[in-house]
Coordinates of C-alpha atoms in Angstrom, one line a residue:
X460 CA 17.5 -8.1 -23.7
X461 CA 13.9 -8.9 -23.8
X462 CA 11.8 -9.3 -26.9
X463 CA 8.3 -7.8 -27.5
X464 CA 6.8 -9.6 -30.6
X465 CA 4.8 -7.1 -32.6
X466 CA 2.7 -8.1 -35.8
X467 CA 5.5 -6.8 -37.9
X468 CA 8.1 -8.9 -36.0
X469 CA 10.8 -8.0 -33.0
X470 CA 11.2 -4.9 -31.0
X471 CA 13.8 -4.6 -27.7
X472 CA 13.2 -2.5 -25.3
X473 CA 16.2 -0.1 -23.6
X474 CA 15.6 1.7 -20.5
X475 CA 17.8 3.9 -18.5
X476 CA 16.6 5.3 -15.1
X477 CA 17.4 8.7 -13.1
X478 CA 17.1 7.7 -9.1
X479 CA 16.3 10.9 -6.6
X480 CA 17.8 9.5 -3.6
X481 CA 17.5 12.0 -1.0
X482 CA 20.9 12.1 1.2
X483 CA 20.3 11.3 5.0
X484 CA 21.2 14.7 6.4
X485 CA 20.2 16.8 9.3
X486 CA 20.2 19.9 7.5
X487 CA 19.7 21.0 3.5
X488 CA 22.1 21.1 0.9
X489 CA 22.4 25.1 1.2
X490 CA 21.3 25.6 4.4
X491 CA 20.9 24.4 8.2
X492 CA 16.9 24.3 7.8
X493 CA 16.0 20.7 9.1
X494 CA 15.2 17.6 6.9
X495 CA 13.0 15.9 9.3
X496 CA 9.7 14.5 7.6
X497 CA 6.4 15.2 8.4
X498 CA 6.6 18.8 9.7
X499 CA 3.7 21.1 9.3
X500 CA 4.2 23.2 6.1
X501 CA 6.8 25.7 5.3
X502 CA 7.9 25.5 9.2
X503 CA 11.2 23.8 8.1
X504 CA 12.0 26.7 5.2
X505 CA 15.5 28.9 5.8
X506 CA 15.9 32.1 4.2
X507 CA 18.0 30.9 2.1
X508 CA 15.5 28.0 1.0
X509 CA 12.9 30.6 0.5
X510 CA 15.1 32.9 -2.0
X511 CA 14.4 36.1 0.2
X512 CA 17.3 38.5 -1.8
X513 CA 20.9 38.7 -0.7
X514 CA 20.8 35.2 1.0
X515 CA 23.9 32.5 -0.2
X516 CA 24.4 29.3 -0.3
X517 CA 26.6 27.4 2.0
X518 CA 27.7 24.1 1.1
X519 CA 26.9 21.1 3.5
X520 CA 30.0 19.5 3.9
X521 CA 27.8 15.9 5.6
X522 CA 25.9 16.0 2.1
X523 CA 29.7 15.8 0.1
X524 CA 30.9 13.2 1.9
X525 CA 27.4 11.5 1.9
X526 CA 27.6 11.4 -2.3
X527 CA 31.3 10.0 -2.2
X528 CA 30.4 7.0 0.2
X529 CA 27.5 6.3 -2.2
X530 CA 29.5 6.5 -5.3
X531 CA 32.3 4.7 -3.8
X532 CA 29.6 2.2 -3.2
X533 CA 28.8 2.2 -6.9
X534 CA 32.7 1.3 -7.2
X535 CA 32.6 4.3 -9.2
X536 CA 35.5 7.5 -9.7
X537 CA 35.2 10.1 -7.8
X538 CA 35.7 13.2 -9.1
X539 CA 37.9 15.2 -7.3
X540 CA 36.7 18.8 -8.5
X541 CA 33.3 19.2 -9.5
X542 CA 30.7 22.3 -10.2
X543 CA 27.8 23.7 -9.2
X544 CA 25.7 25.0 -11.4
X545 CA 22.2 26.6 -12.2
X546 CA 19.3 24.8 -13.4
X547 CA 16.8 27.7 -14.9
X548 CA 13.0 26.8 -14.7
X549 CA 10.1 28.4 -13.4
X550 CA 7.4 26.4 -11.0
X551 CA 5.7 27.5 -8.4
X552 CA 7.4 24.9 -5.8
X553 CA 11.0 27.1 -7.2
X554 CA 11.3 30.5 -5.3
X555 CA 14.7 30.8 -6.9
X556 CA 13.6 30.6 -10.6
X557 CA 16.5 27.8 -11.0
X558 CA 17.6 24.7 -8.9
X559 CA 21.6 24.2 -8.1
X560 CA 22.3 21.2 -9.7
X561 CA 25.6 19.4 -11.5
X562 CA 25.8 19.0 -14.8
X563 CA 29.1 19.3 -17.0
X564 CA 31.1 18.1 -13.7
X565 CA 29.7 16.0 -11.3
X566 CA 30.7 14.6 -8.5
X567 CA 30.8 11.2 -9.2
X568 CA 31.5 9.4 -12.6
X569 CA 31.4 6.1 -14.4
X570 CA 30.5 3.0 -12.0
X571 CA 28.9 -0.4 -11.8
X572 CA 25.3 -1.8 -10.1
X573 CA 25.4 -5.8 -10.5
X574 CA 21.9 -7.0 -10.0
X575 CA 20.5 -10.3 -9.4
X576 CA 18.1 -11.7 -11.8
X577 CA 15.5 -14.7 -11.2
X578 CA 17.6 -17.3 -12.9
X579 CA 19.9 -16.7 -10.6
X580 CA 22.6 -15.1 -12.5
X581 CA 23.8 -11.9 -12.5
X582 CA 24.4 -8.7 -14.8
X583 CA 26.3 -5.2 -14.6
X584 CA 24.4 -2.0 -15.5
X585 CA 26.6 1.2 -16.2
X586 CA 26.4 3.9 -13.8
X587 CA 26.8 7.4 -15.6
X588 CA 27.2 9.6 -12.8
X589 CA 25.9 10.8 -9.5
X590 CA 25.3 14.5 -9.0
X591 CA 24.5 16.5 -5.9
X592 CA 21.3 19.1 -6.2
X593 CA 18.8 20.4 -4.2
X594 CA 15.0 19.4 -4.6
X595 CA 12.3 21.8 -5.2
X596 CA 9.5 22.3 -2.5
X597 CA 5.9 20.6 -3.2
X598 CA 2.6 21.9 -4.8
X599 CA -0.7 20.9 -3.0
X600 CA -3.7 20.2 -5.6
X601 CA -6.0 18.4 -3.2
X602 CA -6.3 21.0 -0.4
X603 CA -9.0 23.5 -1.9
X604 CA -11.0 22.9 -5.0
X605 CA -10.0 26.2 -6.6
X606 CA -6.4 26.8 -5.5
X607 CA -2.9 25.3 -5.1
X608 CA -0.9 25.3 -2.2
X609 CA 2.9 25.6 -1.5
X610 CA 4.8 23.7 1.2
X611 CA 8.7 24.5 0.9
X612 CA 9.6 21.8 3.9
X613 CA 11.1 19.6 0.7
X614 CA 12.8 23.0 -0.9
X615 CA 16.9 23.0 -0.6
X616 CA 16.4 19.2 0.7
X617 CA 19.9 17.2 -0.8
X618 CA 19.1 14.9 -3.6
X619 CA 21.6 12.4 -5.4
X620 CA 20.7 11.5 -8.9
X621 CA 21.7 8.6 -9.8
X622 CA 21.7 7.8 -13.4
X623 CA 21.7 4.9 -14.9
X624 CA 23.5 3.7 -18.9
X625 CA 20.9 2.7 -20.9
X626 CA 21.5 -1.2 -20.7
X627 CA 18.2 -2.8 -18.8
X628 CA 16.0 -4.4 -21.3
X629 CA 13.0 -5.3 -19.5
X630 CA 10.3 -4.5 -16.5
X631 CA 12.1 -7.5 -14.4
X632 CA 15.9 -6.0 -14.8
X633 CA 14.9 -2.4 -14.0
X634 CA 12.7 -3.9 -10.6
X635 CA 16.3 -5.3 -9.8
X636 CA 17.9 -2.7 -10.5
X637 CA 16.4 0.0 -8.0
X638 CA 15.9 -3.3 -5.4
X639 CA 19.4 -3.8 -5.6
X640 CA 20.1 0.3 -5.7
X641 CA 18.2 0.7 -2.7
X642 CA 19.8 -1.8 -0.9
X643 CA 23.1 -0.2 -1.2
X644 CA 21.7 3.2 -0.3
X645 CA 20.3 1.5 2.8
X646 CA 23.7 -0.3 3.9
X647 CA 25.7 2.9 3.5
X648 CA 23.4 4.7 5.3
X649 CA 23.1 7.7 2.5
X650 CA 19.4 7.4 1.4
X651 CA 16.8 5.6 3.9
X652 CA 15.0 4.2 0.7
X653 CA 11.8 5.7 1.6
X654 CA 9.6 5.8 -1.7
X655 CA 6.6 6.0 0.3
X656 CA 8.1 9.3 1.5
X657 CA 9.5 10.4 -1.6
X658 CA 12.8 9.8 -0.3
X659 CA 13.8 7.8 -3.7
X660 CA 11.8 8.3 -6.9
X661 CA 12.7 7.2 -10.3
X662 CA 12.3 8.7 -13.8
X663 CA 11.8 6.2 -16.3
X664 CA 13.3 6.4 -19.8
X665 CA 12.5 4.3 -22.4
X666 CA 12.4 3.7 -26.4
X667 CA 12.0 0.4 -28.5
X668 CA 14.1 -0.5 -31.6
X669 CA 15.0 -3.5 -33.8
X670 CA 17.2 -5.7 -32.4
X671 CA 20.8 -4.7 -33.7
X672 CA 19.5 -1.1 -34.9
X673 CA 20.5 2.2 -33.2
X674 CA 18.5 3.6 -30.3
X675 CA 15.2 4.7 -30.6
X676 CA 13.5 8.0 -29.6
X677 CA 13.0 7.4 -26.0
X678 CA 10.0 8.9 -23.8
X679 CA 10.9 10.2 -19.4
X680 CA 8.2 9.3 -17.4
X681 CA 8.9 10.9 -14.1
X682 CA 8.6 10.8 -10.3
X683 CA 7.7 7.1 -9.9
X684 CA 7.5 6.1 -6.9
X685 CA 7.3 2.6 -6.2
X686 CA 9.3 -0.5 -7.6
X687 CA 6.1 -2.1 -8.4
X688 CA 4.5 1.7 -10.7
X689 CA 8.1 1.4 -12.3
X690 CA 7.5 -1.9 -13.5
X691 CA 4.0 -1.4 -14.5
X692 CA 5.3 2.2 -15.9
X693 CA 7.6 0.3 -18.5
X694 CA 5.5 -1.9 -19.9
X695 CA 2.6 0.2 -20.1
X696 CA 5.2 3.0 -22.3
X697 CA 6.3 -0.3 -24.0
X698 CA 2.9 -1.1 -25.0
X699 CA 1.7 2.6 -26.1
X700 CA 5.2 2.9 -28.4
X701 CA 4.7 -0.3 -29.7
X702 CA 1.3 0.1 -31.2
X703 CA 2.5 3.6 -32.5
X704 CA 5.7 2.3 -34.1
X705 CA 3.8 -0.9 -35.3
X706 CA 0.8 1.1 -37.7
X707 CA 3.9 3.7 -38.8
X708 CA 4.1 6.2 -36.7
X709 CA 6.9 8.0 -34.8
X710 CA 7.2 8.5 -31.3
X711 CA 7.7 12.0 -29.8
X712 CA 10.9 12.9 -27.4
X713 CA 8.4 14.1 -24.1
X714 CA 8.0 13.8 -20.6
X715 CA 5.0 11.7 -19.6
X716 CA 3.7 10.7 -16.4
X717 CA 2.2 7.2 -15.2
X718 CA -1.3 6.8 -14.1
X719 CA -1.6 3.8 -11.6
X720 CA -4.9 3.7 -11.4
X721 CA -5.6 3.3 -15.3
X722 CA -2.1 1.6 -15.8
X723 CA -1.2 4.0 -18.5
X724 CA 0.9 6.8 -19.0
X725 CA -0.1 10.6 -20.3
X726 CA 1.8 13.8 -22.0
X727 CA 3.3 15.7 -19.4
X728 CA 5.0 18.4 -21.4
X729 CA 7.5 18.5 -24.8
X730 CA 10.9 17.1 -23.6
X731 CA 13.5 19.5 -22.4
X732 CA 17.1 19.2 -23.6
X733 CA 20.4 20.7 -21.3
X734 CA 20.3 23.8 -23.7
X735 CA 16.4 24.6 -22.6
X736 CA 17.6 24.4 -18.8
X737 CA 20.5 27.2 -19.7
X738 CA 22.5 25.7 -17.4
X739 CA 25.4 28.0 -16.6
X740 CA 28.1 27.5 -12.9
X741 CA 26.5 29.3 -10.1
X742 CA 28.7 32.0 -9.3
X743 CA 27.4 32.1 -5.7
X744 CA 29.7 29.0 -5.2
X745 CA 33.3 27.9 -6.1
X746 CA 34.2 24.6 -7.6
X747 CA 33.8 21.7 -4.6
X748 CA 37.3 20.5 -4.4
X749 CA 38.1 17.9 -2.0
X750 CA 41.3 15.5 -1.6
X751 CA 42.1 12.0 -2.5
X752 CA 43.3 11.4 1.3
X753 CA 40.0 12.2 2.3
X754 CA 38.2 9.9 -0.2
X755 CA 40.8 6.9 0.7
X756 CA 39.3 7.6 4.5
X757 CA 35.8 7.4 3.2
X758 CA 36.7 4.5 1.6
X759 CA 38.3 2.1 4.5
X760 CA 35.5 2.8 7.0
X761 CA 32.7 1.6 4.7
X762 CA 30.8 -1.5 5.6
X763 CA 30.3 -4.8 4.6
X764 CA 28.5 -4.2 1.2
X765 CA 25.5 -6.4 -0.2
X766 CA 28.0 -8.1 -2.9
X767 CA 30.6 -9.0 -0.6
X768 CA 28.3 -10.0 2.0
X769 CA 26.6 -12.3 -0.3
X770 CA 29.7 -13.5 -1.1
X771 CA 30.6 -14.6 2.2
X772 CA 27.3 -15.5 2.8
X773 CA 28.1 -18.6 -0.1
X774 CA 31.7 -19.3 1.2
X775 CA 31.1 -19.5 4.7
X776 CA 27.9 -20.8 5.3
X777 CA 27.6 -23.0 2.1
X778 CA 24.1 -21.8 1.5
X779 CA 22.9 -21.2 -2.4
X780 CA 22.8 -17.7 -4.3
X781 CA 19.2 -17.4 -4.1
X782 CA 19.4 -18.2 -0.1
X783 CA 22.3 -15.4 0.0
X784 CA 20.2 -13.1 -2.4
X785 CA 17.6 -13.2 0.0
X786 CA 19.4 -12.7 3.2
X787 CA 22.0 -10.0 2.4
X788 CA 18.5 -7.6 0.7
X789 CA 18.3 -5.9 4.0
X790 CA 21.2 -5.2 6.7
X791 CA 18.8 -6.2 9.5
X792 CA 18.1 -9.3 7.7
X793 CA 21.6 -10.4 7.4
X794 CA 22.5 -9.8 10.9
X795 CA 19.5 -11.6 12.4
X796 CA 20.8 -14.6 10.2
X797 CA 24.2 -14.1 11.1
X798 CA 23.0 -13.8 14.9
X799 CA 20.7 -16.8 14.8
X800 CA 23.8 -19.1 13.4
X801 CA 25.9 -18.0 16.0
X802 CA 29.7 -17.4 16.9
X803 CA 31.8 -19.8 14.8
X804 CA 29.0 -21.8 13.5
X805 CA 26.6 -23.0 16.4
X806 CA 23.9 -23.8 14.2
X807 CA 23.5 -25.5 11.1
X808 CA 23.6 -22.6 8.3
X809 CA 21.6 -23.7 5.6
X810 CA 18.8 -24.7 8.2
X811 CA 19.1 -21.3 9.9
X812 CA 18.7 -19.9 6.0
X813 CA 15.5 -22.2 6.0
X814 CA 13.8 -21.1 8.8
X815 CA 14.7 -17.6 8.7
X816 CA 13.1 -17.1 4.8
X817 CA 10.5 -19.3 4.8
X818 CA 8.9 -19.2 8.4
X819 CA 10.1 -16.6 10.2
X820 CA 9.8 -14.1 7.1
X821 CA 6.6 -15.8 6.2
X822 CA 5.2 -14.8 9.5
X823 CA 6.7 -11.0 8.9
X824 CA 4.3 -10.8 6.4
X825 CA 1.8 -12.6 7.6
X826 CA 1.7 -10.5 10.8
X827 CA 2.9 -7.1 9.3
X828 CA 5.4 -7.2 11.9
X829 CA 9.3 -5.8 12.0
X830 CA 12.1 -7.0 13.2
X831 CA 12.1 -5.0 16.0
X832 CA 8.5 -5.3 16.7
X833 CA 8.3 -9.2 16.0
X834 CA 7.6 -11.3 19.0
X835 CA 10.6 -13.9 18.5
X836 CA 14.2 -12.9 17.9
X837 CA 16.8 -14.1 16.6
X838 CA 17.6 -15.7 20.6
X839 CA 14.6 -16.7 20.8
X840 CA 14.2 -18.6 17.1
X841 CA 17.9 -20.2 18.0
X842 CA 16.8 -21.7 21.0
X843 CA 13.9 -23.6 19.0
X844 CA 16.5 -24.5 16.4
X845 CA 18.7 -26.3 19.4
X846 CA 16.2 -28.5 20.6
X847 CA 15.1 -29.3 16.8
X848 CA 18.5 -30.5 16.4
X849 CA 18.8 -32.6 19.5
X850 CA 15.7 -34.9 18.8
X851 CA 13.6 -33.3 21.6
X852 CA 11.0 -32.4 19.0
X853 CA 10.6 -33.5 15.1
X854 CA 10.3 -31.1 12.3
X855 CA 6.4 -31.2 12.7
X856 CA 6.5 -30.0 16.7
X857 CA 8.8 -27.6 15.5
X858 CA 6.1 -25.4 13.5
X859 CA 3.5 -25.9 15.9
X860 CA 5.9 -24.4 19.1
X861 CA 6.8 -21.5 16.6
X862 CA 3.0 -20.7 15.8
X863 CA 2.7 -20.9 19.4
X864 CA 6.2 -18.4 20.1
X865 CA 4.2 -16.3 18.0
X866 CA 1.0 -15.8 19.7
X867 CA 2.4 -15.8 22.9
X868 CA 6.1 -14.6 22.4
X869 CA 7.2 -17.1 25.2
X870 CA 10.5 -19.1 24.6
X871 CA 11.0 -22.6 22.8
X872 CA 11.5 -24.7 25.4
X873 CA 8.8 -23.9 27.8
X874 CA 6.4 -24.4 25.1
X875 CA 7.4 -27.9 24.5
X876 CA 7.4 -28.6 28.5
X877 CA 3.6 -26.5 28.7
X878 CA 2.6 -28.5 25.9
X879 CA 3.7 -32.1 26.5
X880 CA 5.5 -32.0 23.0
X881 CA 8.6 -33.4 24.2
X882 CA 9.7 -35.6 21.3
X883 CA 10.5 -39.6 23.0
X884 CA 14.0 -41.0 21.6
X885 CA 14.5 -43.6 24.3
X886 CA 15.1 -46.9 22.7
X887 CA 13.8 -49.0 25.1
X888 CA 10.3 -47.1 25.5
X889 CA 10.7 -47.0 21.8
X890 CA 11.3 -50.7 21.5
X891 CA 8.4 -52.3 22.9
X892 CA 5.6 -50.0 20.9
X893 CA 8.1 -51.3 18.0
X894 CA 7.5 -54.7 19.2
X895 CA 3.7 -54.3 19.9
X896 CA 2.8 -53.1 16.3
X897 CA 4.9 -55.7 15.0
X898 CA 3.4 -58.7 16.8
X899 CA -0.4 -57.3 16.2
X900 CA 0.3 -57.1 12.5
X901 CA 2.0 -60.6 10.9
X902 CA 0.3 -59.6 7.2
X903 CA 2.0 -56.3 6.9
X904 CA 5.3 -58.3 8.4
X905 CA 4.6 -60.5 5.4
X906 CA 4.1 -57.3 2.8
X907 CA 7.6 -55.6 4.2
X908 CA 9.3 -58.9 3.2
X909 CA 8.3 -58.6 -0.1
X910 CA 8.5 -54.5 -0.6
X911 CA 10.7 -52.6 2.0
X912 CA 8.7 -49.8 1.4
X913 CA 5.9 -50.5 3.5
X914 CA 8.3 -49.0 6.7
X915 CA 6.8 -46.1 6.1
X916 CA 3.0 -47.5 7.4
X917 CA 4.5 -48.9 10.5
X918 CA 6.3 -45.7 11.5
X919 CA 2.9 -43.9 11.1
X920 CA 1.1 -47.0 13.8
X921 CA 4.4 -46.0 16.4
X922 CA 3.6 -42.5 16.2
X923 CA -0.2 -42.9 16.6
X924 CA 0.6 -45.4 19.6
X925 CA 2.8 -42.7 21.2
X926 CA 0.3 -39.6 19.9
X927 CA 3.0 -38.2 17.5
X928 CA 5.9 -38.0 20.1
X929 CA 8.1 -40.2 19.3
X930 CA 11.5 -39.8 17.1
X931 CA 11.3 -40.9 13.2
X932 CA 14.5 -41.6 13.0
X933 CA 14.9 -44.1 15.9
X934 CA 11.7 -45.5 15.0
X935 CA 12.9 -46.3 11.3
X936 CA 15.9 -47.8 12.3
X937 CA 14.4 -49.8 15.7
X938 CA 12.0 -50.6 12.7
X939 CA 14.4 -52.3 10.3
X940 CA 16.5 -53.7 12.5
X941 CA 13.8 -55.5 13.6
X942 CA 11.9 -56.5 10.4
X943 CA 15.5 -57.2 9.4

C-alpha cells in the first residue's frame, strides 16, 4: 500500500468501495414499470413503486439471473438461497418507509477483481458480496427556490451492490478498480456503466493507520459519481483525516459527501450501523431459491471476459500487457482490433495495436467521435495498413492519407492515387537519382568513407530529388551498395 508521510511519520491508507450498478432490465426489480432513462417525472412509477397499500412485490426473474452472470463474472459463489429483506429509513424519495434490500444472505458471496496497475503488474481485490435491492426515487433541489420535488422514475429500479474487501491502498488502485469493474459490467451486459446517468455510483470508505496496526475508524462518502470525483474524493478524506489524526485528534465513524467544486468533503450525517436500519426478511417475499443447473447454464454462455481476452490478446498476437490492457478496456475496442488484424492473422498485430491506440484512438478523442460515428472503420483503417506494408507509401504518407480519411472519410487507396503519394520502389528509377546525388557530391562520398553514418544525409538528397516519394528502404540499400 501507499504511504502518506505526516510530520509524526507514516500513515497507509485502506479503502473499500460499495458500487450501485444498476442491472440492464426492462422493467424494476418489483414491478413491470419501465427502466428507460430520461422519461418525464413520475410517468415511469407502478403502483407498486409508489407504495399505494395492498400492492406486492413480484420478483423479476431477468434481474436474478442478471446478478448471477455478474457474480459469476467476479468468479465468485453463488449463493443458492438468498433473502430479501427490509431496509427501514425514512426520505422523502422512499414511499415505502424501507427499501428491499439483502443483507444476512445475499445472493452472491466471496469473489475476486484483478486490476491492472501502471507498472504493469497486477493485484486481486476481495469481493465481499453482491446483493440485489431496489433504488429509491430522486429529490429535486434546483427546481423552485423554496420547495423540493419528487420524481419516482429511479424508485423500484434494480441495483447490484457491489462491495468491495478493504484491500486498495491508494487513489490510483481504487481508479483501477471501478475501471476494471466497469469493464466487466459492460462485457456481461449487466450494468451499461453509465455514471453520467447514475447508472454506477460508488460510496467511498476510507480510514488511515500505522503501517502494521489494526484498522482505523473509517469515514463513507457516498454517491460518487465519476472515476475521476472518486479519486479526488480519497485523497481529499485522506488529507482531512490526516491533519486530524496528526495534531491528536480522532476521527468520527460518519457519512460525508464530496464537493467537486471545492475538492473537499463535508458531514453528511452520524454513520448508521445494520442495527439502526432494523433490517428484518420482508415477509411479502419468500427466500429466492434457484438451482445449480441453472447457474452452470449461466455460466457456459458467458463471453469472452476482459482477463481472458487480454490473455489471448498476449498469446496470440504477441503484443505487450499494456498494448492488451488497452485493447480489451472496451468490447468494441477489442473487436475493432481483432477486425482490423483480420482472419488468421492478415495484418501485422503489434502494428495493428499501434495504429489502433495511438492514431486512431488519438483521433477519437481528438474528434469526440465513436466508434460507430467515426469516419474510418476498422475496413477502412486495414486497407491503409495494406498498402503501408507493401511499400506503396512510407510511414510518413501514411499519417498524412489518414488525416485526410478523416476529413473526408474516403478510402486509403484513392487518397494516395488523388494525391500523387504513391510511394516509388522501382530500382532502376531509383538507381539513377542514387547515381545523380552521388556523382554531384564527391566530398560527402569522401565523409561516408570515413563515417558510414553520413547515409542518412544522402537518403534525405533522394527523397528531396523525388519530392518525398520514394522508398527508404531501397534507397538505403541502392545507397550502400553503391558507396560500398
Amino acid at each position: 500500500m501507499a504511504l502518506i508521510e505526516g510530520e509524526t511519520g507514516s500513515w497507509e491508507m485502506v479503502i473499500g468501495l460499495e458500487v450501485h450498478a444498476q442491472v440492464i432490465s426492462d422493467s424494476k426489480l418489483f414491478s413491470g414499470a419501465s427502466t428507460r432513462f430520461g422519461a418525464a417525472p413520475n410517468s415511469q412509477v407502478s403502483l407498486v413503486d409508489a407504495a399505494m397499500p395492498g400492492m406486492l412485490p413480484v420478483l423479476n426473474g431477468a434481474c436474478v439471473a442478471q446478478a448471477v452472470r455478474t457474480g459469476l463474472g467476479l468468479k465468485a459463489a453463488i449463493n443458492l438461497t438468498s433473502v430479501f429483506e427490509r431496509k427501514n429509513y425514512f426520505y422523502p424519495d422512499l414511499p415505502q418507509g424501507y427499501q428491499i434490500s439483502q443483507f444476512e444472505k445475499p445472493i452472491v458471496g466471496n469473489g475476486t477483481l484483478t486490476i491492472d496497475l501502471p507498472d504493469g503488474s497486477t493485484k486481486d481485490i476481495g469481493i465481499e458480496r453482491l446483493h440485489l435491492e431496489q433504488d429509491a426515487g430522486k429529490s429535486l433541489h434546483d427546481q423552485d427556490p423554496g420547495r423540493t420535488f419528487v420524481d419516482l422514475n429511479r424508485s423500484g429500479v434494480a441495483l447490484m451492490e457491489i462491495v468491495s474487501k478493504p484491500e486498495l491502498g491508494s487513489a490510483e488502485e481504487a481508479g483501477a478498480y471501478v475501471r476494471k469493474l466497469r469493464s466487466l459490467l459492460r462485457y456481461l451486459g449487466t450494468c451499461d456503466g453509465n455514471m453520467e446517468e447514475g447508472s454506477l455510483r460508488c460510496d467511498v470508505n476510507l480510514s488511515l493507520r500505522r503501517p502494521g496496526e489494526p484498522l482505523g475508524t473509517r469515514t463513507e462518502t457516498k454517491n460518487v459519481n465519476s472515476i475521476r470525483f472518486v479519486q479526488q474524493a480519497i485523497e481529499a478524506e485522506a488529507r482531512r483525516q490526516l491533519e486530524i489524526l496528526e495534531s491528536g485528534g480522532s476521527i468520527v465513524q460518519e457519512t460525508r459527501l464530496f464537493d467537486p467544486k471545492r475538492g473537499e468533503t463535508r458531514s453528511m450525517r452520524s454513520k448508521e450501523e445494520a442495527h439502526d436500519y432494523r433490517y428484518f426478511p420482508d415477509p411479502d417475499l419468500l427466500p429466492l431459491v434457484i438451482e445449480s443447473a441453472w447457474v452452470e447454464e449461466l455460466k457456459a454462455a458467458l463471453p469472452e471476459l476482459p482477463d481472458d481476452k487480454k490473455a489471448r490478446f498476449i498469446a496470440d498476437y504477441g503484443l505487450s500487457t499494456y498494448d492488451a490492457s488497452v485493447l480489451v478496456a472496451e468490447q468494441e475496442n477489442a473487436a475493432f482490433y481483432e477486425t482490423l488484424v483480420g482472419t488468421g492473422g492478415k495484418r501485422d498485430p503489434k502494428i495493428a495495436a499501434n495504429w489502433t491506440i495511438t492514431n486512431y484512438f488519438g483521433a477519437l478523442n481528438a474528434s469526440g467521435a465513436t466508434l460507430e460515428s467515426a469516419p474510418v472503420d476498422a475496413d477502412k483503417l486495414g486497407g491503409l495498413l495494406d498498402l503501408l506494408a507493401e511499400g506503396t507509401i512510407s510511414g510518413r504518407q501514411a499519417k498524412e492519407v489518414f488525416e485526410a480519411m478523416w476529413e473526408t472519410g474516403k478510402d486509403a487507396a484513392a487518397l494516395v492515387e488523388e494525391k500523387g503519394l504513391k510511394q516509388v520502389s522501382d530500382t532502376g528509377e531509383l538507381g539513377a537519382a542514387v547515381d545523380k546525388v552521388i556523382a554531384d557530391n564527391p566530398a560527402q562520398v569522401e565523409k561516408y568513407r570515413e563515417n558510414p553514418n553520413v547515409v542518412g544525409w544522402f537518403v534525405g538528397q533522394v527523397m528531396k530529388a523525388t519530392q518525398g516519394k520514394a522508398n527508404p528502404a531501397v534507397v538505403n540499400k541502392l545507397l550502400k551498395e553503391r558507396l560500398g
